């Protein structure tokens, strides 16, 4: 049985199913219940955008509102994972990771290595990412590259409700720390999602559209912009293959390289800042491992190297668009080929 639900509902359902299946799964974060300890409704809020609403009534004290101290409750989640629980900690906005970064990259990410492979840290840290929500510079960043840089962390960023449910279930069952990035502008997007439990393995990209002229690689919100660009290009006879990475660490290098070896052209779209992001990572890997297949310079379409603007008109220009992606594709198809460049 499948039905159309939103990405927000799919994440809620994944949490509910895993809490029913495994009594060691707990959920913690700021206002994830929203009424605990206060007079009135017990389940008032469910997080800043209501993702966990309704779970408290089903699972009680296994959902815990925490103090406004990311360093404290992320540290507590890491410690609980090391002691046998499977915590899912909500870092309201992933922008707040600076407050608790030591607990993530110096503790959770290194326990397995530092204890000779004997330690497991099955913690999931959920957080909202991305611009376009009018939330200003401190609540709108795409910080995924900061986490993919760190050995020991797994990084996930779904683009739709189906993937969000399956990838979150896989994240909770995984025995390593997972950073689960949720683009806030995708919460309301609906698609067909099975009612039953299922897991999507890490490191398996999804080819959303077949094409032989150019490969477009992206993740999260910009996957949809890439699909819009591909549809527009098809009207002019250009068939683009669109790859949704799904997971950023591990990354599905084989699918990317196999596609580029067939199309000979690559455009990588990343909402993160242009320096040392997923686009530069993928461009470098393809340049090293599939250089002979390239018919033109690799193109990168990213946000500019600035904080996310608060002015709506500027924020709309900040996020990579279907037009900027299509323009990058056309540069790879020009008679002289395209020199490598970054397009914002």
mmCIF file of C-alpha atoms in Angstrom:
data_model
loop_
_atom_site.group_PDB
_atom_site.id
_atom_site.type_symbol
_atom_site.label_atom_id
_atom_site.label_comp_id
_atom_site.label_asym_id
_atom_site.label_seq_id
_atom_site.Cartn_x
_atom_site.Cartn_y
_atom_site.Cartn_z
ATOM 1 C CA UNK A 1 0.000 0.000 0.000
ATOM 2 C CA UNK A 2 1.304 3.438 -0.924
ATOM 3 C CA UNK A 3 -0.251 6.878 -0.766
ATOM 4 C CA UNK A 4 0.837 10.438 -1.294
ATOM 5 C CA UNK A 5 2.305 12.059 1.798
ATOM 6 C CA UNK A 6 4.662 14.959 2.380
ATOM 7 C CA UNK A 7 8.323 14.688 3.274
ATOM 8 C CA UNK A 8 7.505 15.989 6.754
ATOM 9 C CA UNK A 9 4.933 13.219 7.212
ATOM 10 C CA UNK A 10 7.358 10.621 5.837
ATOM 11 C CA UNK A 11 10.021 11.571 8.401
ATOM 12 C CA UNK A 12 7.446 11.431 11.198
ATOM 13 C CA UNK A 13 6.308 8.002 9.985
ATOM 14 C CA UNK A 14 9.874 6.681 9.849
ATOM 15 C CA UNK A 15 10.469 7.771 13.450
ATOM 16 C CA UNK A 16 7.185 6.201 14.564
ATOM 17 C CA UNK A 17 7.882 2.869 12.840
ATOM 18 C CA UNK A 18 11.410 2.606 14.219
ATOM 19 C CA UNK A 19 10.307 3.510 17.758
ATOM 20 C CA UNK A 20 7.675 0.774 17.532
ATOM 21 C CA UNK A 21 10.205 -1.731 16.204
ATOM 22 C CA UNK A 22 13.108 -0.995 18.537
ATOM 23 C CA UNK A 23 12.655 0.095 22.171
ATOM 24 C CA UNK A 24 16.214 1.497 22.253
ATOM 25 C CA UNK A 25 15.288 4.286 19.804
ATOM 26 C CA UNK A 26 14.783 7.611 21.569
ATOM 27 C CA UNK A 27 14.184 11.100 20.173
ATOM 28 C CA UNK A 28 15.478 14.291 21.752
ATOM 29 C CA UNK A 29 15.769 17.967 20.903
ATOM 30 C CA UNK A 30 14.518 21.481 21.527
ATOM 31 C CA UNK A 31 10.703 21.683 21.616
ATOM 32 C CA UNK A 32 10.238 18.401 19.763
ATOM 33 C CA UNK A 33 7.248 17.899 22.043
ATOM 34 C CA UNK A 34 6.667 21.511 22.949
ATOM 35 C CA UNK A 35 4.429 21.167 25.968
ATOM 36 C CA UNK A 36 6.237 18.869 28.367
ATOM 37 C CA UNK A 37 6.302 20.212 31.916
ATOM 38 C CA UNK A 38 3.902 23.038 31.169
ATOM 39 C CA UNK A 39 0.187 23.377 31.842
ATOM 40 C CA UNK A 40 -2.046 22.603 28.906
ATOM 41 C CA UNK A 41 -1.459 20.419 25.851
ATOM 42 C CA UNK A 42 1.321 17.852 26.199
ATOM 43 C CA UNK A 43 2.123 17.640 22.493
ATOM 44 C CA UNK A 44 1.781 21.247 21.485
ATOM 45 C CA UNK A 45 4.390 21.827 18.828
ATOM 46 C CA UNK A 46 6.451 18.895 17.579
ATOM 47 C CA UNK A 47 9.486 20.955 16.699
ATOM 48 C CA UNK A 48 9.804 24.303 14.995
ATOM 49 C CA UNK A 49 8.002 23.039 11.847
ATOM 50 C CA UNK A 50 5.956 20.266 13.464
ATOM 51 C CA UNK A 51 7.896 17.265 12.147
ATOM 52 C CA UNK A 52 7.635 15.223 15.381
ATOM 53 C CA UNK A 53 4.089 16.264 16.297
ATOM 54 C CA UNK A 54 1.966 13.349 17.506
ATOM 55 C CA UNK A 55 4.845 11.054 18.476
ATOM 56 C CA UNK A 56 4.719 11.950 22.167
ATOM 57 C CA UNK A 57 1.177 10.560 22.470
ATOM 58 C CA UNK A 58 2.404 7.245 21.024
ATOM 59 C CA UNK A 59 5.797 6.892 22.685
ATOM 60 C CA UNK A 60 5.674 9.045 25.804
ATOM 61 C CA UNK A 61 8.906 9.833 27.583
ATOM 62 C CA UNK A 62 11.048 8.333 24.840
ATOM 63 C CA UNK A 63 10.621 11.786 23.287
ATOM 64 C CA UNK A 64 12.510 14.314 25.386
ATOM 65 C CA UNK A 65 12.437 18.088 25.217
ATOM 66 C CA UNK A 66 15.922 19.378 25.982
ATOM 67 C CA UNK A 67 17.303 22.651 27.301
ATOM 68 C CA UNK A 68 18.411 25.234 24.724
ATOM 69 C CA UNK A 69 21.954 23.901 24.822
ATOM 70 C CA UNK A 70 23.055 22.050 21.702
ATOM 71 C CA UNK A 71 26.404 21.114 23.210
ATOM 72 C CA UNK A 72 24.622 19.452 26.144
ATOM 73 C CA UNK A 73 22.000 17.366 24.375
ATOM 74 C CA UNK A 74 24.090 16.425 21.333
ATOM 75 C CA UNK A 75 26.773 15.291 23.791
ATOM 76 C CA UNK A 76 24.111 13.373 25.734
ATOM 77 C CA UNK A 77 22.904 11.730 22.510
ATOM 78 C CA UNK A 78 26.432 10.656 21.589
ATOM 79 C CA UNK A 79 26.968 9.256 25.094
ATOM 80 C CA UNK A 80 23.634 7.420 25.023
ATOM 81 C CA UNK A 81 24.561 5.873 21.660
ATOM 82 C CA UNK A 82 27.877 4.682 23.061
ATOM 83 C CA UNK A 83 25.965 3.040 25.929
ATOM 84 C CA UNK A 84 23.516 1.028 23.841
ATOM 85 C CA UNK A 85 20.649 3.325 22.865
ATOM 86 C CA UNK A 86 19.827 4.610 19.363
ATOM 87 C CA UNK A 87 19.171 8.326 19.821
ATOM 88 C CA UNK A 88 17.747 10.578 17.124
ATOM 89 C CA UNK A 89 18.714 14.123 18.110
ATOM 90 C CA UNK A 90 17.144 17.072 16.342
ATOM 91 C CA UNK A 91 19.543 19.963 15.816
ATOM 92 C CA UNK A 92 16.746 22.397 14.992
ATOM 93 C CA UNK A 93 18.730 24.176 12.257
ATOM 94 C CA UNK A 94 21.962 22.549 11.110
ATOM 95 C CA UNK A 95 23.454 26.050 11.216
ATOM 96 C CA UNK A 96 23.657 25.560 15.003
ATOM 97 C CA UNK A 97 26.227 22.789 14.625
ATOM 98 C CA UNK A 98 28.992 25.209 15.589
ATOM 99 C CA UNK A 99 27.835 25.081 19.205
ATOM 100 C CA UNK A 100 28.247 21.285 19.428
ATOM 101 C CA UNK A 101 30.790 20.525 16.704
ATOM 102 C CA UNK A 102 33.350 18.971 19.068
ATOM 103 C CA UNK A 103 30.812 16.386 20.208
ATOM 104 C CA UNK A 104 30.174 15.472 16.558
ATOM 105 C CA UNK A 105 33.557 15.482 14.831
ATOM 106 C CA UNK A 106 35.956 14.853 17.727
ATOM 107 C CA UNK A 107 33.845 12.373 19.677
ATOM 108 C CA UNK A 108 31.077 10.559 17.746
ATOM 109 C CA UNK A 109 32.986 10.418 14.464
ATOM 110 C CA UNK A 110 36.164 9.017 16.073
ATOM 111 C CA UNK A 111 34.947 6.503 18.662
ATOM 112 C CA UNK A 112 34.996 3.488 16.322
ATOM 113 C CA UNK A 113 38.541 4.292 15.143
ATOM 114 C CA UNK A 114 39.994 5.223 18.529
ATOM 115 C CA UNK A 115 38.637 2.082 20.215
ATOM 116 C CA UNK A 116 39.987 -0.288 17.583
ATOM 117 C CA UNK A 117 36.680 -0.899 15.845
ATOM 118 C CA UNK A 118 35.027 -2.153 19.041
ATOM 119 C CA UNK A 119 32.905 0.941 19.755
ATOM 120 C CA UNK A 120 29.652 1.740 17.963
ATOM 121 C CA UNK A 121 27.904 5.107 18.027
ATOM 122 C CA UNK A 122 24.463 4.655 16.409
ATOM 123 C CA UNK A 123 23.292 8.260 16.697
ATOM 124 C CA UNK A 124 21.321 10.220 14.103
ATOM 125 C CA UNK A 125 21.518 14.002 14.130
ATOM 126 C CA UNK A 126 18.641 15.525 12.164
ATOM 127 C CA UNK A 127 18.696 19.146 11.094
ATOM 128 C CA UNK A 128 17.127 21.568 8.641
ATOM 129 C CA UNK A 129 19.282 22.944 5.840
ATOM 130 C CA UNK A 130 18.960 25.257 2.874
ATOM 131 C CA UNK A 131 17.862 28.681 1.724
ATOM 132 C CA UNK A 132 14.633 29.999 0.236
ATOM 133 C CA UNK A 133 12.616 30.016 3.477
ATOM 134 C CA UNK A 134 13.184 33.693 4.361
ATOM 135 C CA UNK A 135 15.016 32.620 7.518
ATOM 136 C CA UNK A 136 18.118 34.823 7.085
ATOM 137 C CA UNK A 137 21.816 33.989 7.136
ATOM 138 C CA UNK A 138 21.987 32.071 10.433
ATOM 139 C CA UNK A 139 19.146 29.644 9.636
ATOM 140 C CA UNK A 140 19.531 29.013 5.894
ATOM 141 C CA UNK A 141 22.941 27.538 5.133
ATOM 142 C CA UNK A 142 23.773 24.355 3.245
ATOM 143 C CA UNK A 143 26.642 23.091 5.404
ATOM 144 C CA UNK A 144 26.797 19.530 4.081
ATOM 145 C CA UNK A 145 30.452 19.791 2.943
ATOM 146 C CA UNK A 146 31.619 20.456 6.515
ATOM 147 C CA UNK A 147 30.329 17.012 7.496
ATOM 148 C CA UNK A 148 31.427 15.081 4.386
ATOM 149 C CA UNK A 149 34.978 16.250 5.124
ATOM 150 C CA UNK A 150 35.022 14.237 8.371
ATOM 151 C CA UNK A 151 35.889 10.510 8.325
ATOM 152 C CA UNK A 152 33.521 8.507 10.502
ATOM 153 C CA UNK A 153 30.362 10.468 9.694
ATOM 154 C CA UNK A 154 27.700 9.421 7.220
ATOM 155 C CA UNK A 155 25.803 12.259 5.553
ATOM 156 C CA UNK A 156 22.332 12.013 4.014
ATOM 157 C CA UNK A 157 20.244 14.627 2.164
ATOM 158 C CA UNK A 158 16.998 13.325 0.611
ATOM 159 C CA UNK A 159 15.146 15.166 -2.146
ATOM 160 C CA UNK A 160 11.680 13.640 -1.679
ATOM 161 C CA UNK A 161 9.361 11.937 0.792
ATOM 162 C CA UNK A 162 10.010 8.371 -0.431
ATOM 163 C CA UNK A 163 13.760 8.719 0.016
ATOM 164 C CA UNK A 164 13.398 10.587 3.303
ATOM 165 C CA UNK A 165 11.478 7.722 4.921
ATOM 166 C CA UNK A 166 13.728 4.946 3.631
ATOM 167 C CA UNK A 167 16.963 6.794 4.318
ATOM 168 C CA UNK A 168 15.939 7.811 7.847
ATOM 169 C CA UNK A 169 15.045 4.215 8.692
ATOM 170 C CA UNK A 170 18.436 3.126 7.356
ATOM 171 C CA UNK A 171 20.115 5.909 9.360
ATOM 172 C CA UNK A 172 18.502 4.805 12.627
ATOM 173 C CA UNK A 173 19.537 1.190 12.033
ATOM 174 C CA UNK A 174 23.105 2.100 11.078
ATOM 175 C CA UNK A 175 25.790 1.626 13.736
ATOM 176 C CA UNK A 176 27.711 4.806 12.863
ATOM 177 C CA UNK A 177 26.811 8.480 13.414
ATOM 178 C CA UNK A 178 24.621 9.892 10.648
ATOM 179 C CA UNK A 179 23.993 13.552 9.821
ATOM 180 C CA UNK A 180 20.497 13.642 8.316
ATOM 181 C CA UNK A 181 19.934 16.880 6.389
ATOM 182 C CA UNK A 182 16.349 17.970 5.724
ATOM 183 C CA UNK A 183 15.773 20.823 3.288
ATOM 184 C CA UNK A 184 13.061 22.897 4.860
ATOM 185 C CA UNK A 185 11.607 23.890 1.461
ATOM 186 C CA UNK A 186 10.911 20.225 0.698
ATOM 187 C CA UNK A 187 8.853 19.440 3.816
ATOM 188 C CA UNK A 188 5.538 20.051 2.033
ATOM 189 C CA UNK A 189 6.438 18.217 -1.170
ATOM 190 C CA UNK A 190 4.326 15.072 -1.637
ATOM 191 C CA UNK A 191 4.963 11.831 -3.492
ATOM 192 C CA UNK A 192 3.953 8.168 -3.346
ATOM 193 C CA UNK A 193 5.328 6.518 -0.198
ATOM 194 C CA UNK A 194 4.656 2.917 0.944
ATOM 195 C CA UNK A 195 2.915 2.608 4.297
ATOM 196 C CA UNK A 196 5.160 -0.257 5.391
ATOM 197 C CA UNK A 197 8.721 0.013 6.663
ATOM 198 C CA UNK A 198 11.596 -0.047 4.166
ATOM 199 C CA UNK A 199 15.242 1.007 4.169
ATOM 200 C CA UNK A 200 17.264 2.554 1.346
ATOM 201 C CA UNK A 201 20.946 1.515 1.462
ATOM 202 C CA UNK A 202 23.569 4.228 1.731
ATOM 203 C CA UNK A 203 25.798 4.966 -1.240
ATOM 204 C CA UNK A 204 23.212 4.238 -3.934
ATOM 205 C CA UNK A 205 22.376 7.261 -6.090
ATOM 206 C CA UNK A 206 19.095 7.427 -7.998
ATOM 207 C CA UNK A 207 19.064 8.124 -11.747
ATOM 208 C CA UNK A 208 15.888 10.175 -12.094
ATOM 209 C CA UNK A 209 16.157 10.811 -15.826
ATOM 210 C CA UNK A 210 18.086 9.025 -18.545
ATOM 211 C CA UNK A 211 20.024 10.984 -21.148
ATOM 212 C CA UNK A 212 23.027 10.680 -23.450
ATOM 213 C CA UNK A 213 24.123 14.309 -23.937
ATOM 214 C CA UNK A 214 25.136 15.505 -20.456
ATOM 215 C CA UNK A 215 25.158 14.319 -16.846
ATOM 216 C CA UNK A 216 23.666 16.567 -14.152
ATOM 217 C CA UNK A 217 24.455 15.580 -10.546
ATOM 218 C CA UNK A 218 22.787 17.137 -7.509
ATOM 219 C CA UNK A 219 21.086 16.487 -4.154
ATOM 220 C CA UNK A 220 18.336 17.939 -1.986
ATOM 221 C CA UNK A 221 16.265 20.848 -3.311
ATOM 222 C CA UNK A 222 18.398 21.475 -6.373
ATOM 223 C CA UNK A 223 17.544 18.012 -7.728
ATOM 224 C CA UNK A 224 14.146 19.486 -8.604
ATOM 225 C CA UNK A 225 15.772 22.493 -10.274
ATOM 226 C CA UNK A 226 17.930 20.064 -12.267
ATOM 227 C CA UNK A 227 14.841 18.162 -13.401
ATOM 228 C CA UNK A 228 13.204 21.426 -14.490
ATOM 229 C CA UNK A 229 16.320 22.339 -16.451
ATOM 230 C CA UNK A 230 16.431 18.883 -18.069
ATOM 231 C CA UNK A 231 12.796 19.171 -19.163
ATOM 232 C CA UNK A 232 13.458 22.583 -20.707
ATOM 233 C CA UNK A 233 16.600 21.352 -22.484
ATOM 234 C CA UNK A 234 14.729 18.371 -23.913
ATOM 235 C CA UNK A 235 12.505 20.751 -25.872
ATOM 236 C CA UNK A 236 15.624 21.845 -27.761
ATOM 237 C CA UNK A 237 16.773 18.284 -28.340
ATOM 238 C CA UNK A 238 19.284 17.962 -25.473
ATOM 239 C CA UNK A 239 18.780 14.875 -23.320
ATOM 240 C CA UNK A 240 20.269 15.278 -19.841
ATOM 241 C CA UNK A 241 20.784 12.447 -17.379
ATOM 242 C CA UNK A 242 19.897 13.605 -13.842
ATOM 243 C CA UNK A 243 21.444 11.851 -10.833
ATOM 244 C CA UNK A 244 20.163 12.357 -7.293
ATOM 245 C CA UNK A 245 23.018 11.521 -4.925
ATOM 246 C CA UNK A 246 20.764 10.787 -1.916
ATOM 247 C CA UNK A 247 23.770 10.187 0.340
ATOM 248 C CA UNK A 248 26.821 12.445 0.309
ATOM 249 C CA UNK A 249 29.026 10.227 2.453
ATOM 250 C CA UNK A 250 29.295 7.516 1.283
ATOM 251 C CA UNK A 251 28.856 8.771 -2.281
ATOM 252 C CA UNK A 252 28.001 6.637 -5.295
ATOM 253 C CA UNK A 253 31.076 7.305 -7.435
ATOM 254 C CA UNK A 254 30.374 4.393 -9.780
ATOM 255 C CA UNK A 255 27.019 5.761 -10.971
ATOM 256 C CA UNK A 256 28.516 9.209 -11.582
ATOM 257 C CA UNK A 257 31.542 7.955 -13.511
ATOM 258 C CA UNK A 258 29.539 5.464 -15.571
ATOM 259 C CA UNK A 259 27.166 8.231 -16.618
ATOM 260 C CA UNK A 260 29.942 10.683 -17.519
ATOM 261 C CA UNK A 261 31.764 8.025 -19.512
ATOM 262 C CA UNK A 262 28.630 7.698 -21.631
ATOM 263 C CA UNK A 263 27.623 11.394 -21.937
ATOM 264 C CA UNK A 264 31.078 12.998 -21.938
ATOM 265 C CA UNK A 265 29.821 16.081 -20.111
ATOM 266 C CA UNK A 266 29.214 16.910 -16.447
ATOM 267 C CA UNK A 267 27.331 19.652 -14.601
ATOM 268 C CA UNK A 268 27.317 19.455 -10.791
ATOM 269 C CA UNK A 269 24.738 21.472 -8.845
ATOM 270 C CA UNK A 270 25.261 22.255 -5.161
ATOM 271 C CA UNK A 271 23.453 24.803 -2.985
ATOM 272 C CA UNK A 272 26.493 25.032 -0.703
ATOM 273 C CA UNK A 273 29.099 27.792 -1.010
ATOM 274 C CA UNK A 274 31.452 27.273 -3.985
ATOM 275 C CA UNK A 275 34.713 26.624 -2.117
ATOM 276 C CA UNK A 276 35.429 22.990 -1.131
ATOM 277 C CA UNK A 277 31.846 21.793 -1.584
ATOM 278 C CA UNK A 278 30.291 18.653 -3.095
ATOM 279 C CA UNK A 279 30.518 20.162 -6.579
ATOM 280 C CA UNK A 280 34.275 20.672 -6.350
ATOM 281 C CA UNK A 281 34.656 17.213 -4.789
ATOM 282 C CA UNK A 282 32.773 15.503 -7.619
ATOM 283 C CA UNK A 283 34.418 17.606 -10.327
ATOM 284 C CA UNK A 284 37.872 16.679 -9.000
ATOM 285 C CA UNK A 285 37.026 12.982 -8.776
ATOM 286 C CA UNK A 286 35.667 12.847 -12.327
ATOM 287 C CA UNK A 287 38.638 14.884 -13.580
ATOM 288 C CA UNK A 288 41.000 12.327 -12.071
ATOM 289 C CA UNK A 289 39.092 9.163 -12.946
ATOM 290 C CA UNK A 290 37.231 9.905 -16.185
ATOM 291 C CA UNK A 291 39.234 12.689 -17.812
ATOM 292 C CA UNK A 292 39.551 10.819 -21.091
ATOM 293 C CA UNK A 293 35.769 10.619 -21.446
ATOM 294 C CA UNK A 294 35.186 14.379 -21.121
ATOM 295 C CA UNK A 295 34.210 16.298 -24.249
ATOM 296 C CA UNK A 296 34.043 19.669 -22.460
ATOM 297 C CA UNK A 297 35.058 21.334 -19.215
ATOM 298 C CA UNK A 298 33.124 20.374 -16.085
ATOM 299 C CA UNK A 299 30.606 22.991 -14.959
ATOM 300 C CA UNK A 300 29.662 23.738 -11.340
ATOM 301 C CA UNK A 301 26.457 25.572 -10.443
ATOM 302 C CA UNK A 302 26.482 26.705 -6.813
ATOM 303 C CA UNK A 303 25.382 29.425 -4.459
ATOM 304 C CA UNK A 304 27.729 32.441 -4.414
ATOM 305 C CA UNK A 305 30.447 32.849 -1.800
ATOM 306 C CA UNK A 306 28.313 35.077 0.444
ATOM 307 C CA UNK A 307 26.041 34.621 3.454
ATOM 308 C CA UNK A 308 22.439 33.803 2.572
ATOM 309 C CA UNK A 309 20.632 37.127 1.958
ATOM 310 C CA UNK A 310 17.508 38.019 3.913
ATOM 311 C CA UNK A 311 15.983 40.189 1.158
ATOM 312 C CA UNK A 312 13.561 37.896 -0.734
ATOM 313 C CA UNK A 313 14.663 39.093 -4.160
ATOM 314 C CA UNK A 314 18.319 38.436 -3.354
ATOM 315 C CA UNK A 315 17.627 35.086 -1.700
ATOM 316 C CA UNK A 316 15.805 33.931 -4.835
ATOM 317 C CA UNK A 317 18.913 34.757 -6.867
ATOM 318 C CA UNK A 318 21.175 33.057 -4.330
ATOM 319 C CA UNK A 319 19.856 29.502 -4.816
ATOM 320 C CA UNK A 320 20.857 27.736 -8.068
ATOM 321 C CA UNK A 321 17.973 27.949 -10.530
ATOM 322 C CA UNK A 322 16.762 25.859 -13.448
ATOM 323 C CA UNK A 323 17.903 28.652 -15.775
ATOM 324 C CA UNK A 324 21.441 28.730 -14.362
ATOM 325 C CA UNK A 325 21.659 24.936 -14.634
ATOM 326 C CA UNK A 326 20.429 24.994 -18.234
ATOM 327 C CA UNK A 327 22.950 27.714 -19.071
ATOM 328 C CA UNK A 328 25.760 25.591 -17.640
ATOM 329 C CA UNK A 329 24.632 22.641 -19.749
ATOM 330 C CA UNK A 330 24.615 24.792 -22.881
ATOM 331 C CA UNK A 331 28.194 25.875 -22.185
ATOM 332 C CA UNK A 332 29.298 22.243 -22.170
ATOM 333 C CA UNK A 333 27.572 21.787 -25.535
ATOM 334 C CA UNK A 334 29.148 24.819 -27.232
ATOM 335 C CA UNK A 335 31.311 24.005 -30.302
ATOM 336 C CA UNK A 336 34.541 24.884 -28.500
ATOM 337 C CA UNK A 337 33.536 23.135 -25.320
ATOM 338 C CA UNK A 338 33.395 24.920 -22.006
ATOM 339 C CA UNK A 339 36.258 26.016 -19.848
ATOM 340 C CA UNK A 340 35.772 25.024 -16.195
ATOM 341 C CA UNK A 341 33.935 27.684 -14.237
ATOM 342 C CA UNK A 342 31.533 28.124 -11.378
ATOM 343 C CA UNK A 343 28.078 29.518 -12.150
ATOM 344 C CA UNK A 344 25.975 30.932 -9.347
#
